[in-house]
Coordinates of C-alpha atoms and ligand atoms in Angstrom, one line a residue:
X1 CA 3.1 15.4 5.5
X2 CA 3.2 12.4 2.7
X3 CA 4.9 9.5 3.6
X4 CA 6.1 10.3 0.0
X5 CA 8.1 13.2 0.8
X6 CA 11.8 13.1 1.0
X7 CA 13.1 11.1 -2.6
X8 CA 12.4 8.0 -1.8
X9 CA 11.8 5.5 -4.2
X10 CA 9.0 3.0 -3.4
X11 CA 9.5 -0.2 -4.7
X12 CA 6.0 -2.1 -5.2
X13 CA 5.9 -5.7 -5.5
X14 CA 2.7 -7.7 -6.8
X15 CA 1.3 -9.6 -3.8
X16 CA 0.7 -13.6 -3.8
X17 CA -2.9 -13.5 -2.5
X18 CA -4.5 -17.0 -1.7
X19 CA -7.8 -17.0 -2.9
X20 CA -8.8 -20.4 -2.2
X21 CA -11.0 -19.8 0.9
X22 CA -14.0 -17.6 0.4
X23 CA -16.3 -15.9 2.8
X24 CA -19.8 -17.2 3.4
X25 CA -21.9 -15.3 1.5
X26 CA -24.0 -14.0 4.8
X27 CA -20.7 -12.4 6.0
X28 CA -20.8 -9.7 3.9
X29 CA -23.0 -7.0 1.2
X30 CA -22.8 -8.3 -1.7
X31 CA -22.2 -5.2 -4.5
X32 CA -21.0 -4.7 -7.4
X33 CA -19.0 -2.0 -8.0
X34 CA -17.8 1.0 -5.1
X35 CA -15.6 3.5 -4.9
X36 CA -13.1 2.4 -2.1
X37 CA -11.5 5.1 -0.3
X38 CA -9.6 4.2 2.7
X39 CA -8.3 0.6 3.8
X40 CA -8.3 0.0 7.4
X41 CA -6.0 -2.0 9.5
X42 CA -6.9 -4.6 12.1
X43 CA -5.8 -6.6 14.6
X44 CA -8.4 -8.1 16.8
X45 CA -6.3 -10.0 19.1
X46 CA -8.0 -13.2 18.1
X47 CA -5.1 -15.8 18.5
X48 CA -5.6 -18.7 15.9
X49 CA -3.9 -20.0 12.5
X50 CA -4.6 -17.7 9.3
X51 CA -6.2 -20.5 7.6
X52 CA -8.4 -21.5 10.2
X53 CA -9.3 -17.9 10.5
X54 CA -10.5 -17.6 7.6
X55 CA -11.8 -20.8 7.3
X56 CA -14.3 -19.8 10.2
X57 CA -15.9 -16.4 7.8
X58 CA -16.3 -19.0 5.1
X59 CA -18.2 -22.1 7.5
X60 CA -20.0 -19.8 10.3
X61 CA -22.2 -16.8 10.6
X62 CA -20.2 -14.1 11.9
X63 CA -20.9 -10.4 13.3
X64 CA -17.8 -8.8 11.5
X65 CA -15.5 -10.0 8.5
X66 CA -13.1 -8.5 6.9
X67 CA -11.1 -8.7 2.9
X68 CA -7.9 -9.8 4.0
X69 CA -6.5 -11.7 6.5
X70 CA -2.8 -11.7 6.6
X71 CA -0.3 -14.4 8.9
X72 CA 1.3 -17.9 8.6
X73 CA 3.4 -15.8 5.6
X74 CA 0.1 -15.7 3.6
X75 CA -2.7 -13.7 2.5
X76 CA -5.9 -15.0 1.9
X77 CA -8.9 -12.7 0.4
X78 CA -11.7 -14.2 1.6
X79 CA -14.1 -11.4 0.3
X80 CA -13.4 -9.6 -2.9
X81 CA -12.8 -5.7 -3.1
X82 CA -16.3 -4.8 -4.5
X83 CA -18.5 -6.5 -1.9
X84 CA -18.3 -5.0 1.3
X85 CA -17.3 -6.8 4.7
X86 CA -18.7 -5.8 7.9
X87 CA -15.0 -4.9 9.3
X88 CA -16.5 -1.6 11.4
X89 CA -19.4 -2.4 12.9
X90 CA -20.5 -1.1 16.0
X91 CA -23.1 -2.8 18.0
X92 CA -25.4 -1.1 20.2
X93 CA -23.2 2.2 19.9
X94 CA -20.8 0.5 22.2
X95 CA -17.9 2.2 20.9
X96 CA -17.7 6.6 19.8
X97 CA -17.3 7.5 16.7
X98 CA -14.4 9.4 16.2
X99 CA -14.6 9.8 12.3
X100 CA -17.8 9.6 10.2
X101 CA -16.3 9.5 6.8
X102 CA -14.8 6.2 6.8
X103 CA -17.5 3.8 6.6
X104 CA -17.6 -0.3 5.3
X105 CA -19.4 0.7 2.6
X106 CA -16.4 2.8 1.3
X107 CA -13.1 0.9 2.4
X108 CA -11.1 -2.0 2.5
X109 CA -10.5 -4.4 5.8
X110 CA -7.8 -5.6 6.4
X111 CA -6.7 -7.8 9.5
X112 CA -3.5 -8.9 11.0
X113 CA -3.4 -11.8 12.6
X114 CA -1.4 -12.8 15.6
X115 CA -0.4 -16.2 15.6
X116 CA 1.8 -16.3 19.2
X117 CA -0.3 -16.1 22.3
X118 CA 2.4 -16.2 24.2
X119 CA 3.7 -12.5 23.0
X120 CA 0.5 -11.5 21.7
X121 CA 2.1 -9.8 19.1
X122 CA 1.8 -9.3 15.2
X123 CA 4.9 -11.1 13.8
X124 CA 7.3 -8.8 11.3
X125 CA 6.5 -11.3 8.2
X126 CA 3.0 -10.2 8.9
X127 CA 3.7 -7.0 9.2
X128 CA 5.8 -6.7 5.7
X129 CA 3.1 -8.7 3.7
X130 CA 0.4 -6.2 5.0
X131 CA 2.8 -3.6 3.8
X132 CA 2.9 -5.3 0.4
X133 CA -1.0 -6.0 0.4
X134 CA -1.4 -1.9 1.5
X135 CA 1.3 -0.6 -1.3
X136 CA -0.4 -2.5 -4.1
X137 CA -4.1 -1.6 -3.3
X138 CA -2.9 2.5 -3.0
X139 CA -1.3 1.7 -6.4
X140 CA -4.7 0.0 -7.6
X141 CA -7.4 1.9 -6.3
X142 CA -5.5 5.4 -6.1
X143 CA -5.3 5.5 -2.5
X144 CA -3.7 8.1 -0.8
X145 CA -1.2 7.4 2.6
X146 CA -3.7 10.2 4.7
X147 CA -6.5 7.4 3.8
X148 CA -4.5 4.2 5.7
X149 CA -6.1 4.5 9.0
X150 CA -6.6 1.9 12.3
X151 CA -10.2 0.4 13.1
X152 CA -9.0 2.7 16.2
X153 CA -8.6 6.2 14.5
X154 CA -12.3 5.4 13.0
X155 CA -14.2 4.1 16.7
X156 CA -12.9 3.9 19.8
X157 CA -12.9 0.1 19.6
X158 CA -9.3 -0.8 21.0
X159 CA -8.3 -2.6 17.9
X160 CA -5.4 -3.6 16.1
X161 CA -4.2 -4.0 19.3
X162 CA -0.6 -3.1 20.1
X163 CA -0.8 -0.5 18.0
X164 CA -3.1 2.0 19.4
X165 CA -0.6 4.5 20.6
X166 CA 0.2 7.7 18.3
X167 CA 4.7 6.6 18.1
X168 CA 3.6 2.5 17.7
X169 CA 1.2 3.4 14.8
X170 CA 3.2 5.7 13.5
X171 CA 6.3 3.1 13.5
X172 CA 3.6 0.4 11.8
X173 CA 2.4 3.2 8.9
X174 CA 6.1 3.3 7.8
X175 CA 6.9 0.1 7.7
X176 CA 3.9 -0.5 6.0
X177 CA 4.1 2.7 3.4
X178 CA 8.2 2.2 3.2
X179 CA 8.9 -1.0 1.4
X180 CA 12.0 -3.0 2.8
X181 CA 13.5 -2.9 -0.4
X182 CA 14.8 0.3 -2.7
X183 CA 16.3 0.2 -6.1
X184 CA 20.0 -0.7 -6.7
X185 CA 22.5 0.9 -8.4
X186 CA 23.8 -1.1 -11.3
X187 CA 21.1 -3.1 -12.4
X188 CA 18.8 -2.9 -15.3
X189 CA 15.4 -3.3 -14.2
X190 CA 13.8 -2.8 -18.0
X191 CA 10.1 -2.7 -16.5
X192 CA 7.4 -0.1 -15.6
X193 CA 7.4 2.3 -13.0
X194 CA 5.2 5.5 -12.2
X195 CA 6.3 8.7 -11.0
X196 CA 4.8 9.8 -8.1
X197 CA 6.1 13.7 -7.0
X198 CA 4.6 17.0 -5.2
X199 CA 7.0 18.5 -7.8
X200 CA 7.4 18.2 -11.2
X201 CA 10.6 15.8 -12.3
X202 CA 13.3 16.6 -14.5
X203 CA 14.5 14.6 -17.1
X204 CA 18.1 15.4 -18.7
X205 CA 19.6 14.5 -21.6
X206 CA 22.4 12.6 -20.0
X207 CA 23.7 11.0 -16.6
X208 CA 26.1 13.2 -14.9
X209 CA 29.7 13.9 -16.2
X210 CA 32.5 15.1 -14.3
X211 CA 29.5 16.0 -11.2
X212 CA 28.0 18.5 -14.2
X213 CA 24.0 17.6 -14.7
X214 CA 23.2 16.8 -17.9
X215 CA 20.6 19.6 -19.9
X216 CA 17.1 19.6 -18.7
X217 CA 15.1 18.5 -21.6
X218 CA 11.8 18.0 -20.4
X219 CA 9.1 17.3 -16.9
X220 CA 7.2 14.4 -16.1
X221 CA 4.1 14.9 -14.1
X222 CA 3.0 12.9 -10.6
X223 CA 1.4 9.6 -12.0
X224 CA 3.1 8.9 -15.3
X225 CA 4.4 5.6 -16.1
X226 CA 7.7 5.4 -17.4
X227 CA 9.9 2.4 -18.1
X228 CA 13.1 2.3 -16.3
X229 CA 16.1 0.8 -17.9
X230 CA 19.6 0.9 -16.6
X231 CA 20.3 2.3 -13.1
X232 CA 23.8 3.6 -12.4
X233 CA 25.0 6.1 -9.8
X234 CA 20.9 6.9 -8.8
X235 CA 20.4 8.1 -12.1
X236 CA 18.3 5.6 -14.6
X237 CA 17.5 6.1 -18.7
X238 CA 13.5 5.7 -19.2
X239 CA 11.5 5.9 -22.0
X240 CA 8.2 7.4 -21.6
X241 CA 4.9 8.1 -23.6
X242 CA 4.5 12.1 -24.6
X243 CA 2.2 13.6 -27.2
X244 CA 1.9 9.8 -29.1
X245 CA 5.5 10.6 -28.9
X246 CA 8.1 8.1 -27.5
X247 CA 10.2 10.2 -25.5
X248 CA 13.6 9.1 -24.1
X249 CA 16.3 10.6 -21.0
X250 CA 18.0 9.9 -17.7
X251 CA 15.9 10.8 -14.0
X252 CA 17.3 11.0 -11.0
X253 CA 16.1 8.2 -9.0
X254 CA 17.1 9.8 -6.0
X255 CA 15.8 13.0 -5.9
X256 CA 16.6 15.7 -3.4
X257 CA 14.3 16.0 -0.8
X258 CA 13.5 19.6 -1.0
X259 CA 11.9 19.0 -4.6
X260 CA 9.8 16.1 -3.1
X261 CA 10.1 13.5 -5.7
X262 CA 10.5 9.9 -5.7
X263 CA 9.4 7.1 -8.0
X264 CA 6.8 4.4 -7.1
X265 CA 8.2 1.1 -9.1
X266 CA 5.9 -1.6 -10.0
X267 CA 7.5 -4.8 -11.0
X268 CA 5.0 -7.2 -12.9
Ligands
LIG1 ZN1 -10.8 -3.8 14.1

């Protein structure tokens, strides 16, 4: 099933990402250019501030780093997307292998960390930057929501904690694939968005009148861009590219869930 499914639209906001603290060198491959394929979620259980955590990957030698490390309502990248952190690593065989295919040299770490001992628990600003951070690199590197996995779906290492049943996991994938916000009725948004569908989507040569759908004029494919203009009643005018041509009409934003469309919207 895609997390896609159902007419959603996905709103996809361009992370702040705090650069400022990079990993030491001998925390990680250094390479220059991969194709990335799944991004995997952590949580260690490792209770400190964000910065300091990733403050230690940059001043000590560690056994396993990771890209992102997400808490205190930042993000820091402490190791960028083309060199390869050591995020599932496996010493001595300690833990099984319960998938082969994901492997450091082909994903993206990511880890969550928790900032309350007391609870031991990942807070929900955490948990909606990570979604922003995992939204924007599926939109980036063409990662599909089958390819968002745990450390714990990959080994048996018990990691990101609090997380590691099938329901909890399943309640953190959505909240990380379903943004918190959705597109409004009356507003113009006048910026770029991409289509992403199982099905193809029509585009008509009008909004509604009197509950009578405009003529179907043409179909826009799963990945085009389009720019959206002025939303009103779930139905928005766009302009897209066709042929060299400049094509215009009016979507459904809201698509009926037996066709399986929705629009992914990226706001720059
Ligand atoms: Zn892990």
């Amino acid at each position: 099933m895609s997390f896609f499914e159902g007419g959603k639209v996905i709103t996809m906001i361009k992370p702040i990402i705090n650069t400022t603290i990079k990993a030491s060198s001998q925390n990680y491959t250094k390479c220059n250019s991969r194709k990335i394929k799944y991004i995997i979620i952590h949580s260690t259980g490792h209770v400190a501030t964000t910065k300091n955590y990733a403050l230690a990957l940059k001043n000590n030698k560690c056994n396993a780093s990771f890209h992102y490390i997400i808490g205190d309502k930042e993000i820091y990248r402490c190791i960028e997307y083309n060199n390869i952190a050591w995020h599932i690593v496996n010493p001595n065989n300690t833990y099984k292998i319960k998938m082969v295919q994901p492997k450091n040299s082909n994903s993206i770490g990511i880890e969550m960390s928790k900032l309350n001992s007391n609870t031991g628990k990942v807070d929900e600003t955490t948990i909606k930057l990570t979604g922003q951070l995992v939204r924007y690199l599926m939109y980036l590197l063409d990662i599909p929501p089958n390819r968002i996995l745990r450390h714990y779906d990959v080994l048996s290492k018990p990691c990101p904690t609090g997380f590691l049943t099938q329901e909890k996991w399943n309640k953190l994938k959505l909240k990380l694939l379903i943004p918190h916000t959705t597109i409004k009725n009356a507003q113009n948004y006048n910026c770029i968005a991409k289509v992403i569908c199982d099905n193809k989507l029509n585009v008509r040569n009008n909004r509604p009148i009197n509950n009578k759908l405009g003529k179907k004029v043409d179909t826009i494919e799963n990945n085009t861009f389009v720019k959206l203009g002025y939303v009103y009643d779930n139905w928005s005018s766009i302009f897209y590219l066709k042929n060299n041509k400049i094509l215009n009409g009016f979507v459904n934003i809201n698509y009926p869930k037996i066709m399986g469309a929705s629009i992914s919207l990226c706001i720059y």
